[in-house]
Amino acid sequence: MTTFALVYALHLLAALIWVGGMFFAWMVLRPAAMAALEGPARLKLWVQVFQRFFVWVWIAVVVLPISGVGLLQLRFSGFETAPRYVQIMMGLYIVMLALFLRIQSLQLPELRKAVEAEQWAEGATVLGRIRRLVGVNLLIGLALVAIVAARPMF
């Protein structure tokens, strides 16, 4: 395996874990939880889900820029000579990271606090805000994957 192949594989796996995890949560877990669980149990479930999933997102958040810079150096000799789609990828990563950090640092502690205090209505409101941010991040992530797969040359 070449160095490029190893770095590229790590990069793809990190992106797959992050975007795929959001897709699973939004399209599969959320509707199933809505159908099967009452409000308090659903809120408790989401606190546990986020706690576990965000460990993997943090790994992806670290691996993506490290492997991305490695790929830039190996393939394009730096940012200046990289195609526009690579630059778009980097910009969208920053947007996705900002949304994730907002959820992690502001919304999730608020959700935990509401669940611990058994303030179910407040918890549901916070979970709704998290859901919307995850939905936006998922759309950005899917668009990013599509752009990179197409590799348009603008």
PDB file of C-alpha atoms in Angstrom:
ATOM      1  CA  MET A   1       0.000   0.000   0.000  1.00  0.00           C
ATOM      2  CA  THR A   2       1.385   3.385  -0.960  1.00  0.00           C
ATOM      3  CA  THR A   3       1.512   6.299   1.450  1.00  0.00           C
ATOM      4  CA  PHE A   4      -1.082   8.107  -0.649  1.00  0.00           C
ATOM      5  CA  ALA A   5      -3.456   5.110  -0.528  1.00  0.00           C
ATOM      6  CA  LEU A   6      -3.143   4.839   3.256  1.00  0.00           C
ATOM      7  CA  VAL A   7      -3.747   8.553   3.839  1.00  0.00           C
ATOM      8  CA  TYR A   8      -6.618   8.591   1.320  1.00  0.00           C
ATOM      9  CA  ALA A   9      -8.236   5.567   3.005  1.00  0.00           C
ATOM     10  CA  LEU A  10      -8.030   7.249   6.422  1.00  0.00           C
ATOM     11  CA  HIS A  11      -9.523  10.419   4.959  1.00  0.00           C
ATOM     12  CA  LEU A  12     -12.425   8.556   3.359  1.00  0.00           C
ATOM     13  CA  LEU A  13     -13.102   6.487   6.472  1.00  0.00           C
ATOM     14  CA  ALA A  14     -13.230   9.601   8.656  1.00  0.00           C
ATOM     15  CA  ALA A  15     -15.663  11.288   6.259  1.00  0.00           C
ATOM     16  CA  LEU A  16     -17.760   8.112   6.025  1.00  0.00           C
ATOM     17  CA  ILE A  17     -18.002   7.800   9.805  1.00  0.00           C
ATOM     18  CA  TRP A  18     -19.088  11.417  10.241  1.00  0.00           C
ATOM     19  CA  VAL A  19     -21.508  11.793   7.325  1.00  0.00           C
ATOM     20  CA  GLY A  20     -22.736   8.201   7.496  1.00  0.00           C
ATOM     21  CA  GLY A  21     -23.378   8.519  11.214  1.00  0.00           C
ATOM     22  CA  MET A  22     -25.461  11.630  10.659  1.00  0.00           C
ATOM     23  CA  PHE A  23     -27.378   9.906   7.855  1.00  0.00           C
ATOM     24  CA  PHE A  24     -28.117   6.906  10.077  1.00  0.00           C
ATOM     25  CA  ALA A  25     -29.189   9.108  12.985  1.00  0.00           C
ATOM     26  CA  TRP A  26     -31.443  11.316  10.856  1.00  0.00           C
ATOM     27  CA  MET A  27     -32.967   8.766   8.486  1.00  0.00           C
ATOM     28  CA  VAL A  28     -33.112   5.590  10.622  1.00  0.00           C
ATOM     29  CA  LEU A  29     -32.629   6.128  14.362  1.00  0.00           C
ATOM     30  CA  ARG A  30     -34.745   9.279  14.740  1.00  0.00           C
ATOM     31  CA  PRO A  31     -37.898   7.862  13.091  1.00  0.00           C
ATOM     32  CA  ALA A  32     -37.498   4.555  14.953  1.00  0.00           C
ATOM     33  CA  ALA A  33     -37.066   6.339  18.292  1.00  0.00           C
ATOM     34  CA  MET A  34     -40.128   8.496  17.568  1.00  0.00           C
ATOM     35  CA  ALA A  35     -42.214   5.412  16.838  1.00  0.00           C
ATOM     36  CA  ALA A  36     -41.001   3.248  19.699  1.00  0.00           C
ATOM     37  CA  LEU A  37     -40.254   5.558  22.640  1.00  0.00           C
ATOM     38  CA  GLU A  38     -42.094   8.085  24.755  1.00  0.00           C
ATOM     39  CA  GLY A  39     -40.596  11.569  25.102  1.00  0.00           C
ATOM     40  CA  PRO A  40     -38.486  11.092  28.270  1.00  0.00           C
ATOM     41  CA  ALA A  41     -37.028   7.773  27.096  1.00  0.00           C
ATOM     42  CA  ARG A  42     -36.326   9.251  23.669  1.00  0.00           C
ATOM     43  CA  LEU A  43     -34.459  12.210  25.209  1.00  0.00           C
ATOM     44  CA  LYS A  44     -32.413   9.872  27.405  1.00  0.00           C
ATOM     45  CA  LEU A  45     -31.590   7.757  24.358  1.00  0.00           C
ATOM     46  CA  TRP A  46     -30.346  10.798  22.408  1.00  0.00           C
ATOM     47  CA  VAL A  47     -28.095  11.907  25.252  1.00  0.00           C
ATOM     48  CA  GLN A  48     -26.479   8.466  25.156  1.00  0.00           C
ATOM     49  CA  VAL A  49     -26.313   8.386  21.347  1.00  0.00           C
ATOM     50  CA  PHE A  50     -24.620  11.785  21.144  1.00  0.00           C
ATOM     51  CA  GLN A  51     -22.160  10.852  23.882  1.00  0.00           C
ATOM     52  CA  ARG A  52     -21.025   7.797  21.925  1.00  0.00           C
ATOM     53  CA  PHE A  53     -21.250   9.186  18.387  1.00  0.00           C
ATOM     54  CA  PHE A  54     -19.407  12.403  19.201  1.00  0.00           C
ATOM     55  CA  VAL A  55     -16.324  10.423  20.232  1.00  0.00           C
ATOM     56  CA  TRP A  56     -16.179   9.178  16.644  1.00  0.00           C
ATOM     57  CA  VAL A  57     -16.934  12.618  15.237  1.00  0.00           C
ATOM     58  CA  TRP A  58     -14.010  14.048  17.233  1.00  0.00           C
ATOM     59  CA  ILE A  59     -11.742  11.388  15.725  1.00  0.00           C
ATOM     60  CA  ALA A  60     -13.007  12.344  12.259  1.00  0.00           C
ATOM     61  CA  VAL A  61     -12.599  16.057  13.018  1.00  0.00           C
ATOM     62  CA  VAL A  62      -8.925  15.433  13.818  1.00  0.00           C
ATOM     63  CA  VAL A  63      -8.170  12.879  11.100  1.00  0.00           C
ATOM     64  CA  LEU A  64      -9.777  14.841   8.239  1.00  0.00           C
ATOM     65  CA  PRO A  65      -7.550  17.936   8.300  1.00  0.00           C
ATOM     66  CA  ILE A  66      -4.389  15.948   9.042  1.00  0.00           C
ATOM     67  CA  SER A  67      -5.020  13.485   6.241  1.00  0.00           C
ATOM     68  CA  GLY A  68      -6.303  16.300   4.016  1.00  0.00           C
ATOM     69  CA  VAL A  69      -3.093  18.279   4.368  1.00  0.00           C
ATOM     70  CA  GLY A  70      -1.158  15.083   3.756  1.00  0.00           C
ATOM     71  CA  LEU A  71      -3.117  14.468   0.560  1.00  0.00           C
ATOM     72  CA  LEU A  72      -2.573  18.075  -0.526  1.00  0.00           C
ATOM     73  CA  GLN A  73       1.168  17.632  -0.163  1.00  0.00           C
ATOM     74  CA  LEU A  74       1.284  14.199  -1.760  1.00  0.00           C
ATOM     75  CA  ARG A  75      -0.972  14.973  -4.727  1.00  0.00           C
ATOM     76  CA  PHE A  76      -0.892  18.717  -5.388  1.00  0.00           C
ATOM     77  CA  SER A  77       2.232  20.051  -3.652  1.00  0.00           C
ATOM     78  CA  GLY A  78       0.098  22.405  -1.561  1.00  0.00           C
ATOM     79  CA  PHE A  79      -3.118  24.389  -1.384  1.00  0.00           C
ATOM     80  CA  GLU A  80      -2.304  26.849  -4.168  1.00  0.00           C
ATOM     81  CA  THR A  81      -2.132  24.173  -6.865  1.00  0.00           C
ATOM     82  CA  ALA A  82      -5.095  22.120  -5.622  1.00  0.00           C
ATOM     83  CA  PRO A  83      -8.213  22.059  -7.798  1.00  0.00           C
ATOM     84  CA  ARG A  84     -11.140  24.242  -6.765  1.00  0.00           C
ATOM     85  CA  TYR A  85     -13.147  21.232  -5.521  1.00  0.00           C
ATOM     86  CA  VAL A  86     -10.428  20.559  -2.928  1.00  0.00           C
ATOM     87  CA  GLN A  87     -10.629  24.160  -1.771  1.00  0.00           C
ATOM     88  CA  ILE A  88     -14.430  23.876  -1.569  1.00  0.00           C
ATOM     89  CA  MET A  89     -14.010  20.677   0.433  1.00  0.00           C
ATOM     90  CA  MET A  90     -11.810  22.478   2.926  1.00  0.00           C
ATOM     91  CA  GLY A  91     -14.243  25.360   3.248  1.00  0.00           C
ATOM     92  CA  LEU A  92     -17.221  23.103   3.780  1.00  0.00           C
ATOM     93  CA  TYR A  93     -15.256  21.134   6.393  1.00  0.00           C
ATOM     94  CA  ILE A  94     -14.851  24.372   8.356  1.00  0.00           C
ATOM     95  CA  VAL A  95     -18.603  25.051   8.135  1.00  0.00           C
ATOM     96  CA  MET A  96     -19.406  21.497   9.253  1.00  0.00           C
ATOM     97  CA  LEU A  97     -16.897  21.742  12.079  1.00  0.00           C
ATOM     98  CA  ALA A  98     -18.439  25.021  13.275  1.00  0.00           C
ATOM     99  CA  LEU A  99     -21.914  23.448  13.336  1.00  0.00           C
ATOM    100  CA  PHE A 100     -20.610  20.388  15.166  1.00  0.00           C
ATOM    101  CA  LEU A 101     -18.818  22.544  17.735  1.00  0.00           C
ATOM    102  CA  ARG A 102     -22.015  24.520  18.281  1.00  0.00           C
ATOM    103  CA  ILE A 103     -23.914  21.310  18.987  1.00  0.00           C
ATOM    104  CA  GLN A 104     -21.148  19.841  21.146  1.00  0.00           C
ATOM    105  CA  SER A 105     -20.382  22.908  23.240  1.00  0.00           C
ATOM    106  CA  LEU A 106     -23.745  24.695  23.462  1.00  0.00           C
ATOM    107  CA  GLN A 107     -26.672  22.433  22.638  1.00  0.00           C
ATOM    108  CA  LEU A 108     -25.576  19.101  24.105  1.00  0.00           C
ATOM    109  CA  PRO A 109     -24.838  20.464  27.613  1.00  0.00           C
ATOM    110  CA  GLU A 110     -28.252  22.148  27.527  1.00  0.00           C
ATOM    111  CA  LEU A 111     -29.881  18.834  26.557  1.00  0.00           C
ATOM    112  CA  ARG A 112     -28.056  16.939  29.305  1.00  0.00           C
ATOM    113  CA  LYS A 113     -29.074  19.551  31.878  1.00  0.00           C
ATOM    114  CA  ALA A 114     -32.740  19.370  30.840  1.00  0.00           C
ATOM    115  CA  VAL A 115     -32.750  15.559  30.924  1.00  0.00           C
ATOM    116  CA  GLU A 116     -31.032  15.414  34.325  1.00  0.00           C
ATOM    117  CA  ALA A 117     -33.584  17.900  35.706  1.00  0.00           C
ATOM    118  CA  GLU A 118     -36.397  15.950  34.016  1.00  0.00           C
ATOM    119  CA  GLN A 119     -37.497  19.086  32.189  1.00  0.00           C
ATOM    120  CA  TRP A 120     -38.859  17.143  29.258  1.00  0.00           C
ATOM    121  CA  ALA A 121     -40.391  20.049  27.335  1.00  0.00           C
ATOM    122  CA  GLU A 122     -37.136  22.009  27.485  1.00  0.00           C
ATOM    123  CA  GLY A 123     -35.206  18.888  26.488  1.00  0.00           C
ATOM    124  CA  ALA A 124     -37.494  18.365  23.499  1.00  0.00           C
ATOM    125  CA  THR A 125     -36.935  21.966  22.410  1.00  0.00           C
ATOM    126  CA  VAL A 126     -33.164  21.583  22.632  1.00  0.00           C
ATOM    127  CA  LEU A 127     -33.281  18.248  20.816  1.00  0.00           C
ATOM    128  CA  GLY A 128     -35.243  19.941  18.039  1.00  0.00           C
ATOM    129  CA  ARG A 129     -32.496  22.568  17.666  1.00  0.00           C
ATOM    130  CA  ILE A 130     -29.846  19.830  17.592  1.00  0.00           C
ATOM    131  CA  ARG A 131     -31.881  17.916  14.996  1.00  0.00           C
ATOM    132  CA  ARG A 132     -32.025  20.957  12.725  1.00  0.00           C
ATOM    133  CA  LEU A 133     -28.282  21.606  13.019  1.00  0.00           C
ATOM    134  CA  VAL A 134     -27.505  17.939  12.348  1.00  0.00           C
ATOM    135  CA  GLY A 135     -29.844  18.080   9.358  1.00  0.00           C
ATOM    136  CA  VAL A 136     -28.013  21.099   7.952  1.00  0.00           C
ATOM    137  CA  ASN A 137     -24.675  19.422   8.592  1.00  0.00           C
ATOM    138  CA  LEU A 138     -25.902  16.253   6.902  1.00  0.00           C
ATOM    139  CA  LEU A 139     -26.977  18.187   3.806  1.00  0.00           C
ATOM    140  CA  ILE A 140     -23.608  19.943   3.669  1.00  0.00           C
ATOM    141  CA  GLY A 141     -21.815  16.612   4.139  1.00  0.00           C
ATOM    142  CA  LEU A 142     -23.795  14.929   1.372  1.00  0.00           C
ATOM    143  CA  ALA A 143     -23.207  17.881  -0.956  1.00  0.00           C
ATOM    144  CA  LEU A 144     -19.519  17.743  -0.111  1.00  0.00           C
ATOM    145  CA  VAL A 145     -19.318  14.042  -0.934  1.00  0.00           C
ATOM    146  CA  ALA A 146     -21.143  14.623  -4.234  1.00  0.00           C
ATOM    147  CA  ILE A 147     -18.841  17.517  -5.200  1.00  0.00           C
ATOM    148  CA  VAL A 148     -15.704  15.584  -4.385  1.00  0.00           C
ATOM    149  CA  ALA A 149     -16.949  12.461  -6.171  1.00  0.00           C
ATOM    150  CA  ALA A 150     -17.743  14.497  -9.299  1.00  0.00           C
ATOM    151  CA  ARG A 151     -14.457  16.448  -9.084  1.00  0.00           C
ATOM    152  CA  PRO A 152     -15.730  19.353 -11.166  1.00  0.00           C
ATOM    153  CA  MET A 153     -13.061  21.538 -12.693  1.00  0.00           C
ATOM    154  CA  PHE A 154     -14.171  25.113 -12.337  1.00  0.00           C
TER     155      PHE A 154
END
